[in-house]
Amino acid sequence: MTDFQPASQLQQYRSLMLACEAIGWLHMAGKARMEFLRGHGGEPVEYDYKDWCEKENPPFPWDDLLNWVKNDFSKIDGKEISWPSTFSEFLKKHADNGGRGPLGLLQAGHGMASGIEKNMPGDTSKYLGQCVTHLWRSSAFGNPERNLVEDSPEILTEAGWKELLKKIEKLLQDLKKWGNSAVSHTPEALKDWWKWREDAVGDDGWLRRDFSSTLAETRLPNNDVTLFDQSYVAAALFKSAVAGSVLEGTSFPWNDTSLKQKTRWRLCTVGISADYFEARAVKIGDWTGARKMLDDFFTEVRKLLEVDLALGSLLYRDESVLVFSFPGKRTEPPKEGETEELDSDSSKGKDAFVTKWEEFLKDKIDGYARERNLDISPYLKISEQPSRSLVGMTREIRTAKKTMQTPFHRDWSVPGNTSGRGHVCPVCQMRRSENPDDKKLGSKQKPCAICQERRYRLKFWLNGNEESDSIWLSEVADRNDRVALITMSLDLLPWLDGSRLDSCRSQAIAEWSANSGLKQNPIHFNTAYSDMLAYTRKKLGQNFSSTDNIFTKLHQGFKEAVSWESFYSNIVEDRSDAPKWDSLNEDQRAAWLAHQLFCKLASPGRIYRFQRQTKEFFRSQLSRFREIAAVEKNRWRTRRLLLKPESDKIDKHWQNNTPYAGRIGDSPVDLLWSDDLKGFITIFNLARVLKEFDAKEFLCGRKIPLKS
């Protein structure tokens, strides 16, 4: 499916989607001020983070930097886009309702990213606030990390704020340069777009770093969601929603004021089994080489979905699975006479939109896998049911990993030589290690050409491109040539699906009944659950009324519902693995509603925070382990030497870039011969042969017997 019209259409609008993503990153930038924190901490501060740009002197030039987007994309398929009058409205009104066009889609993304946990009316449900003397940013798992007032990060200083504005302006200037370019939607522009995006929100991006140091929400338990988490996820959903509107074309209702309530998203899951490669590794190089190859493969997938097609952003990543936001479809069908790209095809048994996109993306991603000679088939699936929450992410990840337990879960041709003469490769166990035309079979330990290439990390190490400090076990081993293998892991899925998030519950049913403010409340404190269940069952048997006193006090969105079935769909089906409405009787529906009304699920911003902080935790532990390993006082532990034989004793048979083993006294040593240097590089822990205050000349004149 190389000629896939929807993909070509998205590429033509790439600048629009990336511009909207940038607006999503920055729409809450005003929270990166100390005034925002102090005001929420109880101090009488007159500051509204939504108006920050107008208070700057001179005002921040939003319109000057972004008007090109409105001018270049005033219409989609001839239909007028309802842009707001000024771009500052994205800042002022992102948390409101009733927005049209792109503003309505940003409101939908913002509401989903931050509002899932705050769906109870403020007069009946309050979160625990932090005072200004104890205003902490916590970890995703509830551990206090930093008092942001007493120990302020740089971004919360006046100098840090000014520097942030300079970087934001530069970001938007570059966006304008690439977006206005005549080649912005061509394959040649991908490299520039990718660098622009990675510099801002990549693993080492400046916006990620700055916004991760402060909070989007000061209340408990939401003080674990940083400004970056909430902004990034809102931007991802905004970007996917805009991509969905491009795909819908003329049928998209740009003037609809209920876009916030009607917008839905899907998830796109891509994977390949890292366990398969790890289990078959004979040497460490087999696994590290395969890991690098998989990282390269995943990077290509990200470039495709995040930049080339610009239809989503990465929301979750582990060693085997990536999950991206993906366009869904609205909750109502198009008007009569309109055509909708996001339609359903009952003859195929599922959404035709999903089927077509899966076929196209599988073809593209299979190509990336074959370019890297991957032994097994990649996995790709787009969730069939659109949703307004990310709770379904756990189900998608589990399904992917269960499917990938069978390496060949679909047709896949193994690359390379799998027949003819030669021993079977000891690593992949599928290809032959020798050329079929060779007369000799060779060593049984020799890997095939593809596995040998993956194993060969030496060229990266010699060129300084290797990410790790060393590729030599003997260099990190202790003086007795011993190493320890430490394995750490954390099962994130229970955190992602809400089963370990009881702290998110703002209050119990009994507490609500005591604080509801209702003069006649049928939900009594001592019998709260049974009363709630009975009341819900009674109301299900009556005509639906969106003004019911109890339910409007319980759930902020109840007054927007049009029927019990629609309300059940929004708060039960959309946020749990509950059965569908039609498969339940009235008693079961009442039980699910009563339970889910008080179940506070993690917001998408918090879900993203879990996986991001887990990755950062293990990265920090690796640094700590390296520090522990380096505490030994012997300075030779972290040195390398070049040992040069006397010129008349150089063995002509030494192979370039080949390691040799030997002994100095009773100590084992490892050396690497280099033709360029005409000598041996030490690749072992020198503390074995040199004491703390020895000089390197101690080794001069020593005879070292070596073997390959």
XYZ file of C-alpha atoms in Angstrom:
708
model
C 0.000 0.000 0.000
C 2.649 2.481 -1.035
C 0.054 4.844 -2.552
C -2.239 5.383 0.421
C -4.244 8.564 -0.048
C -4.944 9.319 3.664
C -1.199 9.153 4.434
C -0.377 11.463 1.518
C -3.047 13.856 2.761
C -1.530 13.981 6.245
C 1.934 14.650 4.832
C 0.555 17.686 3.007
C -0.677 19.024 6.369
C 2.414 18.047 8.370
C 3.221 21.674 9.252
C -0.278 22.180 10.648
C -0.120 19.161 12.964
C 3.369 19.998 14.234
C 2.393 23.625 14.796
C -0.645 22.512 16.807
C 1.575 20.168 18.812
C 3.881 23.093 19.635
C 0.878 25.157 20.755
C -0.083 22.240 22.991
C 3.405 22.116 24.528
C 3.234 25.836 25.372
C -0.403 26.485 26.220
C 0.299 26.319 29.983
C 3.755 27.939 29.934
C 2.461 30.558 32.374
C 2.563 27.921 35.129
C 6.369 28.045 34.994
C 6.324 31.055 37.322
C 6.810 31.274 41.068
C 3.687 33.458 41.243
C 1.586 30.513 40.067
C 2.875 28.301 42.881
C 2.638 30.985 45.569
C -0.917 31.853 44.593
C -1.968 28.204 44.850
C -0.052 27.942 48.119
C -2.276 30.521 49.799
C -0.426 33.790 49.286
C -2.423 36.816 48.025
C -0.775 36.901 44.599
C -2.552 38.536 41.670
C -1.439 36.268 38.864
C -3.342 34.295 36.257
C -1.102 31.938 34.317
C -3.420 32.250 31.302
C -2.640 35.981 30.883
C 1.133 35.885 31.212
C 1.939 36.875 27.608
C 0.084 40.209 27.854
C 1.885 41.143 31.055
C 5.287 40.842 29.407
C 6.889 44.083 28.271
C 6.715 44.024 25.324
C 3.900 41.436 25.047
C 5.003 38.052 23.780
C 4.586 37.994 19.944
C 2.309 34.965 19.630
C 0.479 36.194 16.556
C 3.610 37.395 14.756
C 5.154 33.950 15.156
C 2.067 31.852 14.413
C -0.139 33.780 11.976
C 1.443 31.834 9.121
C -0.405 28.740 10.364
C -3.775 30.477 10.078
C -2.876 31.915 6.669
C -1.466 28.692 5.180
C -4.199 26.467 6.600
C -7.338 28.587 6.461
C -9.202 25.689 4.819
C -9.108 21.905 4.649
C -10.571 20.421 1.478
C -12.176 23.783 0.808
C -13.916 23.955 4.179
C -13.123 26.928 6.408
C -11.244 26.207 9.662
C -12.647 28.124 12.627
C -9.417 29.591 13.969
C -9.633 31.822 17.065
C -9.142 35.529 16.451
C -5.739 35.529 18.180
C -3.393 32.737 19.165
C -3.383 33.947 22.763
C -6.888 32.451 23.032
C -5.236 29.017 23.123
C -3.654 30.188 26.383
C -6.696 31.971 27.791
C -9.430 29.449 26.990
C -7.789 26.007 26.927
C -9.544 24.961 30.145
C -12.982 26.248 29.074
C -15.846 24.621 27.175
C -17.539 25.571 23.940
C -14.495 26.249 21.799
C -14.803 25.932 18.036
C -12.260 24.542 15.586
C -8.679 24.014 16.785
C -9.449 25.679 20.132
C -12.181 23.108 20.795
C -9.769 20.297 19.970
C -7.139 21.725 22.342
C -9.810 21.956 25.048
C -10.573 18.273 24.440
C -6.900 17.285 24.706
C -6.304 19.462 27.769
C -9.423 18.196 29.510
C -8.459 14.583 28.938
C -4.806 15.094 29.918
C -5.594 16.756 33.229
C -9.273 16.412 34.045
C -9.937 12.695 34.513
C -9.125 12.904 38.221
C -11.087 16.134 38.710
C -14.490 15.077 37.437
C -16.378 15.833 40.652
C -17.917 19.274 41.241
C -15.777 21.579 43.326
C -18.456 22.277 45.919
C -18.694 18.618 46.911
C -15.194 17.288 46.347
C -11.983 19.021 47.340
C -8.379 17.961 46.962
C -5.853 18.513 49.724
C -3.956 21.719 49.058
C -0.341 22.483 49.897
C 0.600 25.672 51.696
C 3.424 27.806 50.397
C 5.852 26.631 53.125
C 5.414 22.982 52.139
C 4.880 23.093 48.390
C 6.455 19.893 47.126
C 6.907 18.218 43.806
C 6.668 14.485 44.384
C 7.678 11.452 42.382
C 5.079 9.553 40.379
C 4.900 7.102 43.287
C 4.235 9.721 45.973
C 7.727 10.348 47.363
C 8.498 14.053 48.023
C 11.380 15.148 45.801
C 11.798 18.896 46.090
C 10.315 21.878 47.903
C 9.785 24.214 44.972
C 9.586 27.390 47.077
C 12.488 26.826 49.458
C 14.664 25.076 46.854
C 13.505 26.623 43.591
C 14.660 25.226 40.250
C 16.212 27.702 37.854
C 13.098 27.999 35.692
C 11.173 29.534 38.626
C 13.648 32.413 38.975
C 13.214 35.654 37.049
C 16.360 34.975 35.038
C 15.167 31.449 34.296
C 11.813 32.759 33.066
C 13.456 35.257 30.708
C 15.708 32.540 29.333
C 12.681 30.270 28.852
C 10.899 32.950 26.806
C 13.950 33.324 24.567
C 13.980 29.578 23.917
C 10.221 29.518 23.262
C 10.578 32.351 20.764
C 13.441 30.512 19.039
C 11.313 27.340 18.913
C 8.472 29.198 17.189
C 10.841 31.009 14.837
C 12.259 27.684 13.682
C 8.725 26.307 13.383
C 7.841 29.244 11.133
C 10.976 28.709 9.039
C 10.305 25.017 8.433
C 6.541 25.470 8.148
C 6.756 28.244 5.563
C 9.261 26.302 3.502
C 8.102 25.041 0.131
C 9.508 21.613 0.993
C 8.072 21.390 4.545
C 5.812 18.476 3.578
C 8.392 16.577 1.518
C 10.540 13.622 2.630
C 13.621 15.855 2.424
C 12.287 18.015 5.275
C 11.945 15.108 7.718
C 15.477 15.463 9.061
C 14.937 19.143 9.939
C 11.519 18.528 11.467
C 12.841 15.588 13.509
C 15.747 17.625 14.904
C 13.448 20.550 15.715
C 11.124 18.292 17.663
C 13.780 16.198 19.429
C 15.696 19.301 20.540
C 12.562 20.430 22.361
C 10.866 17.300 23.732
C 13.293 14.426 23.061
C 14.909 12.556 25.944
C 17.403 15.410 26.382
C 15.158 18.209 25.065
C 15.315 21.609 26.717
C 11.529 21.975 27.056
C 11.278 18.525 28.649
C 14.025 19.429 31.095
C 12.638 22.872 32.028
C 8.965 21.919 32.344
C 9.808 18.710 34.246
C 11.293 20.758 37.078
C 8.004 22.385 38.110
C 4.350 21.460 38.599
C 1.211 21.632 36.518
C -0.913 20.997 39.609
C -0.023 21.851 43.212
C -2.826 19.934 44.980
C -2.444 16.461 46.428
C -2.242 13.839 45.067
C -1.722 15.641 41.739
C 1.621 17.193 42.699
C 3.381 14.297 40.977
C 2.352 15.533 37.529
C 4.915 17.974 36.223
C 4.178 20.767 33.799
C 5.861 18.764 31.060
C 3.774 15.619 31.606
C 0.486 17.437 31.337
C 1.554 19.729 28.481
C 3.128 16.938 26.419
C 0.109 14.627 26.662
C -2.337 17.446 25.926
C -0.210 18.340 22.881
C -0.155 14.708 21.722
C -3.946 14.457 21.926
C -4.420 17.860 20.270
C -2.107 16.805 17.444
C -3.977 13.510 16.913
C -7.350 15.274 17.023
C -6.217 17.735 14.334
C -4.921 14.824 12.235
C -8.343 13.212 12.592
C -10.028 16.402 11.400
C -7.753 16.454 8.321
C -8.725 12.870 7.548
C -12.430 13.632 7.924
C -12.087 16.518 5.487
C -15.320 18.295 4.565
C -17.388 16.306 7.080
C -15.548 17.716 10.094
C -17.780 20.220 11.996
C -15.322 23.052 12.655
C -18.070 25.289 14.087
C -19.388 22.700 16.537
C -19.126 24.051 20.097
C -19.255 20.555 21.625
C -15.994 19.271 20.159
C -14.554 18.924 23.667
C -17.227 16.410 24.637
C -17.330 14.542 21.314
C -13.626 14.054 20.549
C -12.192 10.562 21.005
C -8.787 8.971 20.463
C -7.334 5.584 19.651
C -3.968 4.051 20.535
C -1.457 2.682 18.045
C 0.767 -0.049 19.517
C 3.994 -1.136 17.806
C 6.289 -3.835 19.160
C 8.957 -6.417 18.538
C 10.055 -8.981 21.104
C 13.266 -7.944 22.836
C 13.009 -11.129 24.922
C 13.548 -13.182 21.761
C 16.929 -11.561 21.055
C 18.016 -11.544 24.701
C 17.248 -15.256 25.110
C 19.366 -16.188 22.070
C 22.401 -14.086 22.924
C 25.574 -16.156 23.325
C 27.841 -13.236 24.167
C 27.062 -9.857 25.642
C 27.704 -8.291 22.243
C 24.850 -10.316 20.766
C 22.369 -8.706 23.138
C 23.807 -5.185 23.152
C 24.036 -5.237 19.360
C 20.448 -6.427 19.063
C 19.357 -3.760 21.552
C 20.960 -1.044 19.446
C 19.302 -2.458 16.332
C 15.891 -2.446 18.057
C 16.432 1.128 19.239
C 17.195 2.161 15.659
C 14.044 0.360 14.499
C 11.907 2.095 17.130
C 13.409 5.472 16.174
C 12.323 4.933 12.569
C 8.814 4.076 13.762
C 8.728 7.269 15.831
C 9.877 9.353 12.866
C 7.077 7.878 10.777
C 4.238 8.443 13.255
C 5.426 11.577 15.056
C 6.895 13.585 12.166
C 6.393 12.082 8.703
C 2.649 11.486 9.135
C 2.434 13.647 12.290
C -0.684 11.828 13.479
C 0.338 11.111 17.059
C 3.032 11.163 19.738
C 4.709 8.548 21.887
C 2.866 7.969 25.176
C 4.565 4.789 26.448
C 7.774 2.905 25.760
C 9.518 -0.135 27.194
C 12.065 -2.579 25.784
C 9.563 -4.181 23.393
C 6.534 -1.928 22.971
C 5.720 1.615 21.847
C 2.257 3.166 22.250
C 1.251 6.312 20.349
C -1.788 8.543 20.395
C -3.870 8.067 17.248
C -6.926 9.774 15.723
C -10.269 8.389 16.798
C -13.683 9.485 15.626
C -16.401 11.660 17.038
C -19.294 10.269 19.006
C -21.876 11.184 16.379
C -22.094 10.276 12.689
C -21.751 12.877 9.935
C -24.832 14.635 8.642
C -26.821 13.138 5.819
C -25.108 13.558 2.482
C -21.617 13.982 3.985
C -18.858 11.429 3.541
C -16.732 10.456 6.491
C -13.249 8.985 6.210
C -13.525 7.544 9.712
C -16.408 5.265 8.764
C -17.351 1.721 9.694
C -17.477 -1.221 7.315
C -19.615 -3.964 8.796
C -18.690 -6.324 5.967
C -15.113 -6.374 7.250
C -16.177 -6.947 10.827
C -14.465 -3.845 12.202
C -13.821 -0.199 11.507
C -12.589 0.264 7.936
C -10.482 3.209 9.083
C -8.579 0.921 11.451
C -8.196 -1.832 8.867
C -6.824 0.435 6.145
C -4.372 2.167 8.447
C -3.143 -1.103 9.935
C -2.440 -2.452 6.460
C -0.544 0.681 5.450
C 1.481 0.975 8.652
C 2.346 -2.738 8.721
C 3.747 -2.422 5.211
C 5.896 0.583 6.204
C 7.086 -0.869 9.504
C 7.839 -4.267 7.955
C 10.103 -2.399 5.559
C 12.032 -0.863 8.472
C 12.398 -4.343 10.004
C 13.687 -5.895 6.779
C 16.206 -3.076 6.313
C 17.687 -4.148 9.663
C 17.472 -7.884 8.938
C 15.185 -8.490 11.906
C 14.688 -12.215 12.431
C 11.094 -11.967 13.643
C 7.948 -10.111 12.638
C 7.000 -6.741 14.174
C 3.640 -6.235 15.860
C 1.203 -3.445 15.067
C -2.345 -2.849 16.253
C -4.659 0.148 16.379
C -7.258 0.009 19.136
C -10.710 -0.469 17.667
C -12.720 1.438 20.268
C -12.120 5.216 20.466
C -11.839 6.499 24.018
C -11.323 9.603 26.137
C -8.958 7.885 28.595
C -5.674 5.998 28.464
C -6.789 3.225 30.812
C -7.044 0.935 27.802
C -3.316 1.299 27.239
C -2.608 -1.511 29.700
C -4.856 -3.875 27.768
C -3.130 -2.963 24.493
C 0.336 -3.543 25.988
C -0.624 -6.903 27.499
C -2.174 -8.038 24.221
C 0.967 -7.037 22.334
C 3.307 -8.889 24.687
C 1.143 -11.993 24.744
C 1.063 -12.053 20.934
C 4.810 -11.531 20.665
C 5.523 -14.540 22.873
C 5.184 -16.402 19.581
C 8.049 -14.863 17.571
C 6.420 -15.625 14.224
C 2.891 -14.507 15.043
C 2.344 -13.755 11.349
C 4.012 -14.576 8.038
C 7.642 -13.490 7.989
C 10.564 -14.439 5.773
C 13.827 -14.820 7.695
C 16.545 -12.690 6.068
C 19.938 -14.102 5.145
C 21.341 -17.531 4.341
C 19.217 -20.266 5.929
C 20.238 -23.224 3.750
C 23.352 -24.784 2.210
C 26.686 -25.717 3.781
C 27.940 -24.461 7.104
C 27.027 -24.905 10.745
C 23.820 -23.399 12.085
C 24.492 -19.999 13.684
C 24.769 -20.447 17.492
C 22.984 -17.106 18.046
C 19.923 -16.892 15.794
C 19.807 -20.699 15.227
C 18.248 -20.070 11.824
C 21.014 -19.054 9.411
C 24.247 -20.774 8.361
C 27.506 -19.342 9.624
C 29.495 -20.043 6.437
C 29.058 -19.234 2.775
C 27.335 -22.228 1.101
C 30.144 -22.368 -1.476
C 32.941 -22.803 1.082
C 34.523 -26.236 1.231
C 35.121 -26.076 4.984
C 32.314 -25.851 7.471
C 34.328 -23.724 9.900
C 33.865 -23.334 13.638
C 30.566 -24.203 15.276
C 30.982 -21.103 17.440
C 31.139 -18.697 14.515
C 27.928 -16.668 14.098
C 26.314 -15.971 10.751
C 27.134 -12.756 8.921
C 24.049 -10.900 10.212
C 24.582 -11.875 13.860
C 28.316 -11.161 13.558
C 27.527 -7.639 12.351
C 25.223 -7.056 15.327
C 27.828 -8.390 17.721
C 30.604 -6.195 16.349
C 30.548 -3.174 18.681
C 34.287 -2.565 18.414
C 34.018 -0.120 15.510
C 31.638 2.079 17.516
C 33.923 1.968 20.550
C 37.024 2.853 18.537
C 35.215 5.785 16.908
C 33.913 7.069 20.237
C 30.277 6.426 19.261
C 29.596 3.718 21.840
C 27.112 4.954 24.458
C 28.585 2.965 27.349
C 31.904 3.762 29.035
C 33.345 0.385 28.126
C 32.501 -2.697 26.100
C 35.064 -4.868 27.878
C 33.952 -7.023 30.792
C 37.505 -7.382 31.998
C 37.762 -3.601 32.288
C 34.816 -3.337 34.663
C 35.694 -6.498 36.599
C 37.397 -6.258 39.964
C 41.056 -7.101 40.632
C 40.144 -10.795 40.805
C 38.417 -10.644 37.388
C 34.937 -10.981 38.891
C 31.735 -9.239 37.814
C 28.214 -9.223 39.213
C 25.020 -9.085 37.175
C 22.312 -6.913 38.697
C 18.805 -7.090 37.250
C 16.118 -4.581 38.199
C 12.554 -4.325 36.934
C 9.217 -2.740 37.767
C 5.852 -3.935 36.514
C 4.284 -0.646 35.443
C 1.011 -2.010 34.110
C -0.906 -2.041 37.435
C 0.030 1.627 37.833
C -1.131 2.449 34.324
C -4.541 0.777 34.583
C -5.396 2.339 37.941
C -5.353 -0.780 40.119
C -2.576 0.730 42.309
C -3.950 4.229 42.506
C -6.174 4.303 45.553
C -4.552 7.604 46.524
C -6.391 9.187 43.594
C -9.738 8.716 45.319
C -10.681 12.168 46.518
C -13.228 10.882 49.021
C -15.338 7.867 49.887
C -19.093 7.703 49.287
C -19.713 8.151 53.011
C -17.540 11.290 53.082
C -19.386 12.680 50.080
C -22.741 12.109 51.745
C -21.572 14.109 54.756
C -20.159 16.963 52.630
C -22.652 17.114 49.769
C -24.454 20.212 51.005
C -27.851 18.690 50.170
C -30.661 19.355 52.656
C -32.340 16.052 51.836
C -29.731 13.490 50.874
C -30.951 9.899 50.417
C -27.343 8.665 50.677
C -26.783 8.289 54.426
C -23.372 8.183 56.038
C -23.647 4.758 57.713
C -25.267 2.980 54.743
C -23.702 4.978 51.936
C -22.930 2.267 49.377
C -26.198 0.355 49.694
C -28.128 3.649 49.528
C -26.161 4.758 46.465
C -26.786 1.444 44.752
C -30.497 1.543 45.525
C -30.811 5.166 44.384
C -29.037 4.446 41.094
C -31.205 1.395 40.450
C -34.343 3.440 41.104
C -33.287 6.212 38.706
C -32.421 3.747 35.933
C -36.064 2.703 35.940
C -37.253 6.278 35.363
C -36.984 8.737 32.488
C -33.516 10.243 32.247
C -33.053 13.754 33.677
C -29.696 15.537 33.464
C -30.700 17.826 36.347
C -30.879 15.117 39.025
C -29.575 16.650 42.287
C -27.561 13.628 43.370
C -25.796 12.849 40.108
C -25.024 16.473 39.260
C -23.417 16.757 42.702
C -21.480 13.554 42.077
C -20.201 14.083 38.572
C -19.446 17.294 36.751
C -20.223 15.810 33.333
C -23.651 14.417 34.214
C -25.480 17.540 33.043
C -23.941 17.032 29.576
C -25.330 13.486 29.237
C -28.390 12.814 27.084
C -29.277 9.338 28.346
C -28.257 6.756 30.917
C -26.583 4.782 28.176
C -24.440 7.747 27.088
C -23.506 8.506 30.705
C -22.581 4.856 31.291
C -20.479 4.901 28.125
C -18.516 7.957 29.269
C -17.721 7.079 32.864
C -17.840 3.255 32.925
C -17.088 1.740 29.517
C -14.577 4.441 28.635
C -12.571 4.100 31.853
C -12.643 0.420 32.758
C -12.900 -3.082 31.374
C -16.583 -3.135 32.225
C -19.107 -5.068 30.087
C -21.076 -3.117 27.511
C -24.406 -1.547 28.424
C -26.422 -3.931 26.242
C -24.943 -7.030 27.896
C -26.070 -6.077 31.436
C -29.355 -6.012 33.297
C -30.484 -2.997 35.342
C -29.048 -4.300 38.632
C -25.621 -4.828 37.054
C -25.676 -1.406 35.408
C -26.494 0.217 38.728
C -23.622 -1.619 40.438
C -21.112 -0.498 37.798
C -22.313 3.107 37.903
C -22.245 3.284 41.700
C -18.702 1.896 41.762
C -17.274 3.980 38.929
C -18.710 7.283 40.129
C -16.293 7.179 43.066
C -13.340 5.582 41.300
C -10.725 8.238 40.542
C -8.586 7.019 37.671
C -5.184 8.416 36.823
C -5.165 11.208 34.279
C -3.251 10.598 31.023
C -0.687 13.111 32.247
C -0.039 10.987 35.315
C 0.039 7.757 33.264
C 2.712 9.296 31.059
C 4.591 10.412 34.188
C 4.761 6.813 35.469
C 6.590 5.409 32.458
C 8.796 8.498 32.080
C 9.946 8.552 35.687
C 10.507 4.800 35.783
C 12.926 5.135 32.879
C 14.668 8.058 34.579
C 14.894 6.098 37.845
C 16.751 3.179 36.279
C 19.013 5.565 34.386
C 19.906 7.320 37.644
C 20.573 3.983 39.352
C 23.002 3.049 36.598
C 24.945 6.241 37.297
C 24.951 5.484 41.021
C 26.241 1.955 40.443
C 29.057 3.368 38.344
C 29.946 5.747 41.170
C 29.943 2.867 43.653
C 32.183 0.822 41.372
C 34.596 3.743 41.055
C 35.069 4.415 44.778
C 38.132 2.172 44.846
C 41.106 4.439 45.569
C 43.398 2.856 43.006
C 43.606 5.448 40.233
C 44.514 2.801 37.646
C 41.039 1.343 37.735
C 39.770 3.945 35.264
C 42.827 4.313 33.011
C 43.929 2.812 29.711
C 47.517 2.484 28.534
C 49.143 1.940 25.153
C 51.792 -0.810 25.354
C 54.277 -0.686 22.454
C 56.533 -3.697 21.770
C 60.088 -3.081 20.710
C 60.002 -2.477 16.957
C 62.096 -5.517 16.110
C 59.797 -7.809 18.089
C 56.445 -6.943 16.494
C 54.690 -10.142 15.473
C 53.500 -9.927 11.859
C 50.588 -12.258 12.662
C 48.840 -10.006 15.156
C 45.401 -9.135 13.788
C 44.201 -5.536 13.749
C 41.555 -4.660 16.370
C 41.725 -8.150 17.841
C 41.755 -8.827 21.600
C 44.456 -11.052 23.142
C 44.630 -12.604 26.597
C 47.748 -12.976 28.714
C 49.219 -12.700 32.200
C 51.489 -10.343 34.082
C 52.689 -12.341 37.022
C 49.622 -13.999 38.505
C 47.183 -11.419 37.107
C 45.110 -12.004 33.942
C 45.277 -9.191 31.405
C 43.486 -8.368 28.125
C 45.006 -6.305 25.329
C 43.735 -5.087 21.950
C 46.219 -4.874 19.061
C 45.951 -1.763 16.823
C 47.766 -1.535 13.492
C 47.304 2.229 13.470
C 48.923 2.690 16.892
C 51.470 -0.113 16.432
C 50.724 -1.288 19.929
C 48.330 -2.844 22.415
C 45.520 -0.942 24.175
C 44.830 -2.199 27.679
C 41.211 -3.344 28.023
C 41.320 -4.690 31.573
C 41.217 -3.270 35.089
C 44.786 -1.995 35.547
C 44.400 -2.159 39.313
C 45.194 -5.872 38.978
C 48.851 -5.180 38.133
C 49.482 -1.590 39.284
C 49.190 -0.416 42.855
C 47.712 2.926 43.782
C 50.964 4.912 43.621
C 52.795 2.914 40.960
C 53.919 4.649 37.784
C 53.096 3.374 34.322
C 56.813 2.734 33.770
C 56.420 -0.218 36.121
C 55.327 -2.224 33.069
C 58.257 -1.229 30.868
C 60.455 -4.157 29.851
C 57.974 -6.770 31.089
C 57.423 -9.890 29.015
C 53.724 -10.675 28.491
C 52.863 -14.048 26.920
C 49.685 -13.652 24.797
C 47.213 -15.872 23.020
C 44.283 -15.042 20.738
